[in-house]
Amino acid sequence: MQQVMLSNGVGMPVLGYGVFQITDAAECERCVGEALARGYRLLDTAAAYRNEQAVGAAVACSGIARSEVFVTTKLWVQDAGYDSTLRAFDASLKRLGLDYIDLYLIHQPFGDYYGAWRAMERLYREGAVRAIGVSNFSPERLVDLCMNHEIRPMVNQIEIHPFFQQQEALTVMQKYGVQPEAWGPLSEAQRDIFHHKVLGQIARRHGRTTAQVILRWHYQRGVVTIPKTVRPERMDENRSIWDFSLTPKEMAAIAGMDIGHSEIIDHRCYATARQLNSVKIHA
């Protein structure tokens, strides 16, 4: 699996496997095991997904050396703050059954994420985590965090797909040395994306599927992706994107699909802040 180099010199696979909404433990463990067997080495989970234990079990049963698997998990809003972040990290580590985490992210830009970041800086310096970053941080919040802390986020995981391309966010991340990572890289199938005329024409030209064209588009933009599927054949399909390239004309055609906003969630909306702050994942 090809890698990108984070700002601290840690290599991160450019294509991974996400487990959002795979809540059944047995199914999650099976799916992660299938992904690992098919060559995936980046796994993305979160405390809020409630499946860290299943992910850890699959890693333990895979027979793959721990050093070859890049595991990401995330801190939920409820646990933002210095001391609570340290406790939450220890809890995630225990559920995963690991000695360290490769990438730890602040899941949402709400709550005391300044205190959380200071705790994550400590965890990073102590070697408990190889890289730290954020998720769902808009450009102004990312810049604010970068300018007021010694260690900058190494990754920002945000919604990116052909209908919401986030060019401003990518430009800001490049300026501050932050690696972009896309959640929902296939747009969660909204707007019937797998039958979109522009993508379909490009796919037929290359003898590929629409999903492969989208994931290749992300790769050529320098974006790490974590597509989720429970079907082994789709896992194989999603990682078969290395032997073709999109032309500048094709990249420009996909650029024309951008509608400039999310139809999934708006993190700058007060209702979103209220909703996410109200979600409790433990007592």
PDB file of C-alpha atoms in Angstrom:
ATOM      1  CA  MET A   1       0.000   0.000   0.000  1.00  0.00           C
ATOM      2  CA  GLN A   2       1.382   3.409  -0.965  1.00  0.00           C
ATOM      3  CA  GLN A   3       2.019   5.927   1.804  1.00  0.00           C
ATOM      4  CA  VAL A   4       2.192   9.654   2.411  1.00  0.00           C
ATOM      5  CA  MET A   5       4.699  11.154   4.817  1.00  0.00           C
ATOM      6  CA  LEU A   6       3.176  13.182   7.638  1.00  0.00           C
ATOM      7  CA  SER A   7       4.854  16.376   8.861  1.00  0.00           C
ATOM      8  CA  ASN A   8       6.605  14.471  11.661  1.00  0.00           C
ATOM      9  CA  GLY A   9       8.064  11.869   9.298  1.00  0.00           C
ATOM     10  CA  VAL A  10       5.572   9.088  10.054  1.00  0.00           C
ATOM     11  CA  GLY A  11       4.324   7.166   7.024  1.00  0.00           C
ATOM     12  CA  MET A  12       0.554   6.816   6.633  1.00  0.00           C
ATOM     13  CA  PRO A  13      -1.182   4.601   4.035  1.00  0.00           C
ATOM     14  CA  VAL A  14      -3.035   6.658   1.438  1.00  0.00           C
ATOM     15  CA  LEU A  15      -5.997   4.277   1.329  1.00  0.00           C
ATOM     16  CA  GLY A  16      -7.612   2.662   4.350  1.00  0.00           C
ATOM     17  CA  TYR A  17     -10.704   0.996   5.706  1.00  0.00           C
ATOM     18  CA  GLY A  18     -13.324   2.837   7.765  1.00  0.00           C
ATOM     19  CA  VAL A  19     -15.754   1.190  10.191  1.00  0.00           C
ATOM     20  CA  PHE A  20     -18.274   3.979  10.818  1.00  0.00           C
ATOM     21  CA  GLN A  21     -21.772   2.525  11.385  1.00  0.00           C
ATOM     22  CA  ILE A  22     -20.575  -1.090  11.582  1.00  0.00           C
ATOM     23  CA  THR A  23     -21.948  -1.457  15.094  1.00  0.00           C
ATOM     24  CA  ASP A  24     -22.342  -5.230  15.331  1.00  0.00           C
ATOM     25  CA  ALA A  25     -19.138  -6.509  16.945  1.00  0.00           C
ATOM     26  CA  ALA A  26     -18.967  -9.796  15.067  1.00  0.00           C
ATOM     27  CA  GLU A  27     -19.610  -8.135  11.713  1.00  0.00           C
ATOM     28  CA  CYS A  28     -17.054  -5.410  12.405  1.00  0.00           C
ATOM     29  CA  GLU A  29     -14.384  -7.938  13.388  1.00  0.00           C
ATOM     30  CA  ARG A  30     -15.131  -9.971  10.265  1.00  0.00           C
ATOM     31  CA  CYS A  31     -14.993  -6.937   7.975  1.00  0.00           C
ATOM     32  CA  VAL A  32     -11.738  -5.622   9.435  1.00  0.00           C
ATOM     33  CA  GLY A  33     -10.242  -9.105   9.147  1.00  0.00           C
ATOM     34  CA  GLU A  34     -11.303  -9.251   5.486  1.00  0.00           C
ATOM     35  CA  ALA A  35      -9.802  -5.814   4.842  1.00  0.00           C
ATOM     36  CA  LEU A  36      -6.494  -6.755   6.445  1.00  0.00           C
ATOM     37  CA  ALA A  37      -6.361 -10.005   4.479  1.00  0.00           C
ATOM     38  CA  ARG A  38      -6.841  -7.990   1.285  1.00  0.00           C
ATOM     39  CA  GLY A  39      -3.914  -5.697   1.971  1.00  0.00           C
ATOM     40  CA  TYR A  40      -5.469  -2.769   3.821  1.00  0.00           C
ATOM     41  CA  ARG A  41      -3.143  -1.421   6.485  1.00  0.00           C
ATOM     42  CA  LEU A  42      -4.925   1.777   7.596  1.00  0.00           C
ATOM     43  CA  LEU A  43      -7.897   1.245   9.919  1.00  0.00           C
ATOM     44  CA  ASP A  44     -10.135   4.096  11.047  1.00  0.00           C
ATOM     45  CA  THR A  45     -12.378   3.830  14.107  1.00  0.00           C
ATOM     46  CA  ALA A  46     -13.497   6.110  16.947  1.00  0.00           C
ATOM     47  CA  ALA A  47     -14.705   5.892  20.525  1.00  0.00           C
ATOM     48  CA  ALA A  48     -18.084   7.149  19.315  1.00  0.00           C
ATOM     49  CA  TYR A  49     -18.383   4.296  16.793  1.00  0.00           C
ATOM     50  CA  ARG A  50     -18.479   1.801  19.688  1.00  0.00           C
ATOM     51  CA  ASN A  51     -16.474  -0.787  17.765  1.00  0.00           C
ATOM     52  CA  GLU A  52     -12.887  -0.217  18.907  1.00  0.00           C
ATOM     53  CA  GLN A  53     -12.815  -3.595  20.654  1.00  0.00           C
ATOM     54  CA  ALA A  54     -13.837  -5.413  17.479  1.00  0.00           C
ATOM     55  CA  VAL A  55     -11.187  -3.579  15.463  1.00  0.00           C
ATOM     56  CA  GLY A  56      -8.523  -4.492  17.997  1.00  0.00           C
ATOM     57  CA  ALA A  57      -9.627  -8.122  18.023  1.00  0.00           C
ATOM     58  CA  ALA A  58      -9.326  -8.315  14.231  1.00  0.00           C
ATOM     59  CA  VAL A  59      -5.822  -6.848  14.342  1.00  0.00           C
ATOM     60  CA  ALA A  60      -4.805  -9.341  17.033  1.00  0.00           C
ATOM     61  CA  CYS A  61      -6.172 -12.293  15.035  1.00  0.00           C
ATOM     62  CA  SER A  62      -4.732 -11.182  11.692  1.00  0.00           C
ATOM     63  CA  GLY A  63      -1.212 -12.464  12.257  1.00  0.00           C
ATOM     64  CA  ILE A  64       0.094  -9.215  10.778  1.00  0.00           C
ATOM     65  CA  ALA A  65       2.890  -7.482  12.669  1.00  0.00           C
ATOM     66  CA  ARG A  66       1.601  -4.548  14.721  1.00  0.00           C
ATOM     67  CA  SER A  67       4.146  -2.250  13.097  1.00  0.00           C
ATOM     68  CA  GLU A  68       2.515  -2.866   9.705  1.00  0.00           C
ATOM     69  CA  VAL A  69      -0.986  -1.751  10.736  1.00  0.00           C
ATOM     70  CA  PHE A  70      -1.815   1.955  11.084  1.00  0.00           C
ATOM     71  CA  VAL A  71      -4.678   2.366  13.574  1.00  0.00           C
ATOM     72  CA  THR A  72      -6.628   5.601  13.960  1.00  0.00           C
ATOM     73  CA  THR A  73      -9.159   6.349  16.684  1.00  0.00           C
ATOM     74  CA  LYS A  74     -10.818   9.531  17.879  1.00  0.00           C
ATOM     75  CA  LEU A  75     -11.673  11.493  21.011  1.00  0.00           C
ATOM     76  CA  TRP A  76     -15.378  12.293  21.426  1.00  0.00           C
ATOM     77  CA  VAL A  77     -16.731  15.740  22.421  1.00  0.00           C
ATOM     78  CA  GLN A  78     -17.843  14.442  25.829  1.00  0.00           C
ATOM     79  CA  ASP A  79     -14.199  13.748  26.720  1.00  0.00           C
ATOM     80  CA  ALA A  80     -12.659  17.003  25.486  1.00  0.00           C
ATOM     81  CA  GLY A  81     -10.450  18.631  28.117  1.00  0.00           C
ATOM     82  CA  TYR A  82      -6.976  17.871  29.432  1.00  0.00           C
ATOM     83  CA  ASP A  83      -7.570  15.261  32.139  1.00  0.00           C
ATOM     84  CA  SER A  84     -10.602  13.698  30.459  1.00  0.00           C
ATOM     85  CA  THR A  85      -8.662  13.282  27.219  1.00  0.00           C
ATOM     86  CA  LEU A  86      -5.942  11.324  29.001  1.00  0.00           C
ATOM     87  CA  ARG A  87      -8.581   9.064  30.549  1.00  0.00           C
ATOM     88  CA  ALA A  88     -10.399   8.627  27.243  1.00  0.00           C
ATOM     89  CA  PHE A  89      -7.166   7.748  25.459  1.00  0.00           C
ATOM     90  CA  ASP A  90      -6.367   5.066  28.017  1.00  0.00           C
ATOM     91  CA  ALA A  91      -9.872   3.654  27.621  1.00  0.00           C
ATOM     92  CA  SER A  92      -9.546   3.516  23.819  1.00  0.00           C
ATOM     93  CA  LEU A  93      -6.136   1.886  24.103  1.00  0.00           C
ATOM     94  CA  LYS A  94      -7.573  -0.758  26.420  1.00  0.00           C
ATOM     95  CA  ARG A  95     -10.563  -1.465  24.172  1.00  0.00           C
ATOM     96  CA  LEU A  96      -8.264  -1.783  21.151  1.00  0.00           C
ATOM     97  CA  GLY A  97      -5.882  -4.008  23.096  1.00  0.00           C
ATOM     98  CA  LEU A  98      -2.874  -2.107  21.751  1.00  0.00           C
ATOM     99  CA  ASP A  99       0.320  -0.724  23.266  1.00  0.00           C
ATOM    100  CA  TYR A 100       0.110   2.487  21.232  1.00  0.00           C
ATOM    101  CA  ILE A 101      -2.126   4.217  18.691  1.00  0.00           C
ATOM    102  CA  ASP A 102      -0.800   5.408  15.352  1.00  0.00           C
ATOM    103  CA  LEU A 103      -3.096   8.417  14.945  1.00  0.00           C
ATOM    104  CA  TYR A 104      -5.330  10.035  17.561  1.00  0.00           C
ATOM    105  CA  LEU A 105      -7.812  12.657  16.373  1.00  0.00           C
ATOM    106  CA  ILE A 106     -10.089  15.179  18.069  1.00  0.00           C
ATOM    107  CA  HIS A 107     -13.360  13.976  16.541  1.00  0.00           C
ATOM    108  CA  GLN A 108     -15.312  17.249  16.527  1.00  0.00           C
ATOM    109  CA  PRO A 109     -14.399  20.967  16.843  1.00  0.00           C
ATOM    110  CA  PHE A 110     -16.526  21.399  19.973  1.00  0.00           C
ATOM    111  CA  GLY A 111     -16.029  21.348  23.724  1.00  0.00           C
ATOM    112  CA  ASP A 112     -12.656  22.048  25.334  1.00  0.00           C
ATOM    113  CA  TYR A 113     -10.576  21.008  22.357  1.00  0.00           C
ATOM    114  CA  TYR A 114      -7.751  23.323  23.462  1.00  0.00           C
ATOM    115  CA  GLY A 115      -7.371  21.294  26.647  1.00  0.00           C
ATOM    116  CA  ALA A 116      -7.719  18.105  24.623  1.00  0.00           C
ATOM    117  CA  TRP A 117      -4.953  19.199  22.275  1.00  0.00           C
ATOM    118  CA  ARG A 118      -2.542  19.920  25.137  1.00  0.00           C
ATOM    119  CA  ALA A 119      -3.183  16.395  26.444  1.00  0.00           C
ATOM    120  CA  MET A 120      -2.610  14.964  22.985  1.00  0.00           C
ATOM    121  CA  GLU A 121       0.671  16.864  22.715  1.00  0.00           C
ATOM    122  CA  ARG A 122       1.704  15.147  25.958  1.00  0.00           C
ATOM    123  CA  LEU A 123       0.676  11.711  24.659  1.00  0.00           C
ATOM    124  CA  TYR A 124       2.653  12.348  21.489  1.00  0.00           C
ATOM    125  CA  ARG A 125       5.788  13.432  23.361  1.00  0.00           C
ATOM    126  CA  GLU A 126       5.514  10.366  25.606  1.00  0.00           C
ATOM    127  CA  GLY A 127       5.312   8.043  22.588  1.00  0.00           C
ATOM    128  CA  ALA A 128       1.833   6.707  23.348  1.00  0.00           C
ATOM    129  CA  VAL A 129       0.694   7.878  19.913  1.00  0.00           C
ATOM    130  CA  ARG A 130       2.745   8.259  16.736  1.00  0.00           C
ATOM    131  CA  ALA A 131       0.756  11.178  15.291  1.00  0.00           C
ATOM    132  CA  ILE A 132      -2.023  13.511  16.412  1.00  0.00           C
ATOM    133  CA  GLY A 133      -4.610  15.428  14.482  1.00  0.00           C
ATOM    134  CA  VAL A 134      -8.172  16.656  14.228  1.00  0.00           C
ATOM    135  CA  SER A 135     -11.380  15.858  12.410  1.00  0.00           C
ATOM    136  CA  ASN A 136     -14.085  18.140  11.016  1.00  0.00           C
ATOM    137  CA  PHE A 137     -12.058  21.304  11.677  1.00  0.00           C
ATOM    138  CA  SER A 138     -12.916  24.105   9.255  1.00  0.00           C
ATOM    139  CA  PRO A 139     -10.028  26.235   7.948  1.00  0.00           C
ATOM    140  CA  GLU A 140     -10.353  29.020  10.536  1.00  0.00           C
ATOM    141  CA  ARG A 141     -10.487  26.600  13.473  1.00  0.00           C
ATOM    142  CA  LEU A 142      -7.532  24.648  12.113  1.00  0.00           C
ATOM    143  CA  VAL A 143      -5.442  27.798  11.698  1.00  0.00           C
ATOM    144  CA  ASP A 144      -6.389  28.974  15.192  1.00  0.00           C
ATOM    145  CA  LEU A 145      -5.249  25.654  16.674  1.00  0.00           C
ATOM    146  CA  CYS A 146      -2.014  25.713  14.661  1.00  0.00           C
ATOM    147  CA  MET A 147      -1.121  29.251  15.707  1.00  0.00           C
ATOM    148  CA  ASN A 148      -1.711  28.756  19.421  1.00  0.00           C
ATOM    149  CA  HIS A 149       0.073  25.462  20.083  1.00  0.00           C
ATOM    150  CA  GLU A 150       3.605  24.162  19.797  1.00  0.00           C
ATOM    151  CA  ILE A 151       2.657  21.050  17.817  1.00  0.00           C
ATOM    152  CA  ARG A 152       0.452  21.419  14.766  1.00  0.00           C
ATOM    153  CA  PRO A 153      -2.096  18.794  13.801  1.00  0.00           C
ATOM    154  CA  MET A 154      -0.580  16.296  11.401  1.00  0.00           C
ATOM    155  CA  VAL A 155      -3.930  15.249   9.887  1.00  0.00           C
ATOM    156  CA  ASN A 156      -7.369  16.822   9.439  1.00  0.00           C
ATOM    157  CA  GLN A 157     -10.077  14.311   8.544  1.00  0.00           C
ATOM    158  CA  ILE A 158     -12.993  16.100   6.882  1.00  0.00           C
ATOM    159  CA  GLU A 159     -15.818  15.410   4.464  1.00  0.00           C
ATOM    160  CA  ILE A 160     -14.433  15.457   0.916  1.00  0.00           C
ATOM    161  CA  HIS A 161     -15.954  14.019  -2.257  1.00  0.00           C
ATOM    162  CA  PRO A 162     -16.787  15.233  -5.790  1.00  0.00           C
ATOM    163  CA  PHE A 163     -19.910  17.094  -4.619  1.00  0.00           C
ATOM    164  CA  PHE A 164     -18.033  18.845  -1.773  1.00  0.00           C
ATOM    165  CA  GLN A 165     -14.420  19.240  -2.827  1.00  0.00           C
ATOM    166  CA  GLN A 166     -13.159  21.554  -0.063  1.00  0.00           C
ATOM    167  CA  GLN A 167     -10.468  23.287  -2.131  1.00  0.00           C
ATOM    168  CA  GLU A 168     -10.043  26.135   0.363  1.00  0.00           C
ATOM    169  CA  ALA A 169      -9.582  23.655   3.191  1.00  0.00           C
ATOM    170  CA  LEU A 170      -6.983  21.715   1.180  1.00  0.00           C
ATOM    171  CA  THR A 171      -5.079  24.913   0.389  1.00  0.00           C
ATOM    172  CA  VAL A 172      -4.986  25.890   4.067  1.00  0.00           C
ATOM    173  CA  MET A 173      -3.874  22.409   5.117  1.00  0.00           C
ATOM    174  CA  GLN A 174      -1.056  22.476   2.595  1.00  0.00           C
ATOM    175  CA  LYS A 175       0.102  25.847   3.932  1.00  0.00           C
ATOM    176  CA  TYR A 176       0.246  24.529   7.501  1.00  0.00           C
ATOM    177  CA  GLY A 177       1.652  21.100   6.706  1.00  0.00           C
ATOM    178  CA  VAL A 178      -1.509  19.190   7.602  1.00  0.00           C
ATOM    179  CA  GLN A 179      -2.386  16.016   5.692  1.00  0.00           C
ATOM    180  CA  PRO A 180      -5.991  15.964   4.426  1.00  0.00           C
ATOM    181  CA  GLU A 181      -8.002  12.779   4.940  1.00  0.00           C
ATOM    182  CA  ALA A 182     -11.495  12.284   3.535  1.00  0.00           C
ATOM    183  CA  TRP A 183     -14.386  10.739   5.375  1.00  0.00           C
ATOM    184  CA  GLY A 184     -17.323   9.916   3.124  1.00  0.00           C
ATOM    185  CA  PRO A 185     -14.965   9.855   0.104  1.00  0.00           C
ATOM    186  CA  LEU A 186     -17.708   8.288  -2.037  1.00  0.00           C
ATOM    187  CA  SER A 187     -20.236  10.895  -0.794  1.00  0.00           C
ATOM    188  CA  GLU A 188     -22.171   8.214   1.115  1.00  0.00           C
ATOM    189  CA  ALA A 189     -23.785   7.482  -2.282  1.00  0.00           C
ATOM    190  CA  GLN A 190     -25.797  10.714  -2.226  1.00  0.00           C
ATOM    191  CA  ARG A 191     -27.058  12.277  -5.464  1.00  0.00           C
ATOM    192  CA  ASP A 192     -26.840   8.834  -7.073  1.00  0.00           C
ATOM    193  CA  ILE A 193     -23.112   9.384  -7.506  1.00  0.00           C
ATOM    194  CA  PHE A 194     -22.413   5.883  -8.816  1.00  0.00           C
ATOM    195  CA  HIS A 195     -24.542   6.662 -11.852  1.00  0.00           C
ATOM    196  CA  HIS A 196     -23.326  10.214 -12.408  1.00  0.00           C
ATOM    197  CA  LYS A 197     -22.886  10.981 -16.094  1.00  0.00           C
ATOM    198  CA  VAL A 198     -19.466  12.638 -15.833  1.00  0.00           C
ATOM    199  CA  LEU A 199     -17.987   9.933 -13.619  1.00  0.00           C
ATOM    200  CA  GLY A 200     -19.569   7.188 -15.713  1.00  0.00           C
ATOM    201  CA  GLN A 201     -17.990   8.508 -18.903  1.00  0.00           C
ATOM    202  CA  ILE A 202     -14.562   8.637 -17.275  1.00  0.00           C
ATOM    203  CA  ALA A 203     -14.994   5.162 -15.803  1.00  0.00           C
ATOM    204  CA  ARG A 204     -15.917   3.646 -19.179  1.00  0.00           C
ATOM    205  CA  ARG A 205     -12.952   5.357 -20.816  1.00  0.00           C
ATOM    206  CA  HIS A 206     -10.574   3.655 -18.387  1.00  0.00           C
ATOM    207  CA  GLY A 207     -12.466   0.381 -18.056  1.00  0.00           C
ATOM    208  CA  ARG A 208     -13.006   1.104 -14.347  1.00  0.00           C
ATOM    209  CA  THR A 209     -15.875   1.503 -11.903  1.00  0.00           C
ATOM    210  CA  THR A 210     -17.154   4.867 -10.753  1.00  0.00           C
ATOM    211  CA  ALA A 211     -15.892   4.189  -7.231  1.00  0.00           C
ATOM    212  CA  GLN A 212     -12.398   3.536  -8.556  1.00  0.00           C
ATOM    213  CA  VAL A 213     -12.462   6.806 -10.501  1.00  0.00           C
ATOM    214  CA  ILE A 214     -13.503   8.740  -7.385  1.00  0.00           C
ATOM    215  CA  LEU A 215     -10.825   7.155  -5.195  1.00  0.00           C
ATOM    216  CA  ARG A 216      -8.191   7.779  -7.881  1.00  0.00           C
ATOM    217  CA  TRP A 217      -9.357  11.420  -8.026  1.00  0.00           C
ATOM    218  CA  HIS A 218      -8.779  11.723  -4.277  1.00  0.00           C
ATOM    219  CA  TYR A 219      -5.337  10.157  -4.581  1.00  0.00           C
ATOM    220  CA  GLN A 220      -4.297  12.559  -7.329  1.00  0.00           C
ATOM    221  CA  ARG A 221      -5.398  15.461  -5.112  1.00  0.00           C
ATOM    222  CA  GLY A 222      -3.171  14.202  -2.288  1.00  0.00           C
ATOM    223  CA  VAL A 223      -6.071  13.134  -0.055  1.00  0.00           C
ATOM    224  CA  VAL A 224      -6.025   9.998   2.131  1.00  0.00           C
ATOM    225  CA  THR A 225      -9.304   8.047   1.939  1.00  0.00           C
ATOM    226  CA  ILE A 226     -11.061   5.498   4.172  1.00  0.00           C
ATOM    227  CA  PRO A 227     -13.966   4.043   2.157  1.00  0.00           C
ATOM    228  CA  LYS A 228     -16.299   1.726   4.062  1.00  0.00           C
ATOM    229  CA  THR A 229     -17.901  -1.398   2.692  1.00  0.00           C
ATOM    230  CA  VAL A 230     -18.951  -4.726   4.218  1.00  0.00           C
ATOM    231  CA  ARG A 231     -18.488  -6.571   0.912  1.00  0.00           C
ATOM    232  CA  PRO A 232     -15.105  -8.217   0.248  1.00  0.00           C
ATOM    233  CA  GLU A 233     -15.398  -7.743  -3.516  1.00  0.00           C
ATOM    234  CA  ARG A 234     -15.847  -3.996  -2.977  1.00  0.00           C
ATOM    235  CA  MET A 235     -12.771  -3.964  -0.740  1.00  0.00           C
ATOM    236  CA  ASP A 236     -10.800  -5.445  -3.644  1.00  0.00           C
ATOM    237  CA  GLU A 237     -12.328  -2.981  -6.079  1.00  0.00           C
ATOM    238  CA  ASN A 238     -11.619   0.049  -3.913  1.00  0.00           C
ATOM    239  CA  ARG A 239      -7.911  -0.657  -3.606  1.00  0.00           C
ATOM    240  CA  SER A 240      -7.376  -1.411  -7.311  1.00  0.00           C
ATOM    241  CA  ILE A 241      -6.629   2.180  -8.337  1.00  0.00           C
ATOM    242  CA  TRP A 242      -2.865   2.226  -8.841  1.00  0.00           C
ATOM    243  CA  ASP A 243      -2.507   1.237 -12.506  1.00  0.00           C
ATOM    244  CA  PHE A 244      -4.367   4.094 -14.180  1.00  0.00           C
ATOM    245  CA  SER A 245      -4.386   7.900 -13.979  1.00  0.00           C
ATOM    246  CA  LEU A 246      -6.936  10.610 -14.628  1.00  0.00           C
ATOM    247  CA  THR A 247      -5.983  13.236 -17.174  1.00  0.00           C
ATOM    248  CA  PRO A 248      -6.014  16.973 -16.382  1.00  0.00           C
ATOM    249  CA  LYS A 249      -9.154  17.245 -18.508  1.00  0.00           C
ATOM    250  CA  GLU A 250     -10.853  14.505 -16.504  1.00  0.00           C
ATOM    251  CA  MET A 251      -9.807  16.099 -13.215  1.00  0.00           C
ATOM    252  CA  ALA A 252     -11.269  19.386 -14.447  1.00  0.00           C
ATOM    253  CA  ALA A 253     -14.530  17.670 -15.409  1.00  0.00           C
ATOM    254  CA  ILE A 254     -14.869  16.262 -11.887  1.00  0.00           C
ATOM    255  CA  ALA A 255     -14.064  19.700 -10.445  1.00  0.00           C
ATOM    256  CA  GLY A 256     -17.218  20.926 -12.161  1.00  0.00           C
ATOM    257  CA  MET A 257     -19.338  18.631  -9.968  1.00  0.00           C
ATOM    258  CA  ASP A 258     -18.650  20.637  -6.798  1.00  0.00           C
ATOM    259  CA  ILE A 259     -21.788  22.165  -5.252  1.00  0.00           C
ATOM    260  CA  GLY A 260     -19.727  23.991  -2.617  1.00  0.00           C
ATOM    261  CA  HIS A 261     -21.420  22.735   0.553  1.00  0.00           C
ATOM    262  CA  SER A 262     -22.223  19.579   2.458  1.00  0.00           C
ATOM    263  CA  GLU A 263     -25.566  17.850   2.215  1.00  0.00           C
ATOM    264  CA  ILE A 264     -24.582  15.477   5.036  1.00  0.00           C
ATOM    265  CA  ILE A 265     -23.684  17.754   7.973  1.00  0.00           C
ATOM    266  CA  ASP A 266     -22.860  21.429   8.524  1.00  0.00           C
ATOM    267  CA  HIS A 267     -20.309  21.885  11.315  1.00  0.00           C
ATOM    268  CA  ARG A 268     -20.747  25.668  11.238  1.00  0.00           C
ATOM    269  CA  CYS A 269     -24.444  25.402  12.124  1.00  0.00           C
ATOM    270  CA  TYR A 270     -25.568  26.010  15.723  1.00  0.00           C
ATOM    271  CA  ALA A 271     -27.923  23.039  15.512  1.00  0.00           C
ATOM    272  CA  THR A 272     -24.989  20.746  14.710  1.00  0.00           C
ATOM    273  CA  ALA A 273     -23.029  22.073  17.688  1.00  0.00           C
ATOM    274  CA  ARG A 274     -26.024  21.526  19.935  1.00  0.00           C
ATOM    275  CA  GLN A 275     -26.656  18.027  18.587  1.00  0.00           C
ATOM    276  CA  LEU A 276     -23.056  16.780  18.824  1.00  0.00           C
ATOM    277  CA  ASN A 277     -22.519  18.266  22.279  1.00  0.00           C
ATOM    278  CA  SER A 278     -25.593  16.404  23.481  1.00  0.00           C
ATOM    279  CA  VAL A 279     -24.361  12.968  22.355  1.00  0.00           C
ATOM    280  CA  LYS A 280     -22.963  10.992  25.306  1.00  0.00           C
ATOM    281  CA  ILE A 281     -21.079   7.778  24.642  1.00  0.00           C
ATOM    282  CA  HIS A 282     -20.627   6.807  28.287  1.00  0.00           C
ATOM    283  CA  ALA A 283     -22.065   7.640  31.708  1.00  0.00           C
TER     284      ALA A 283
END
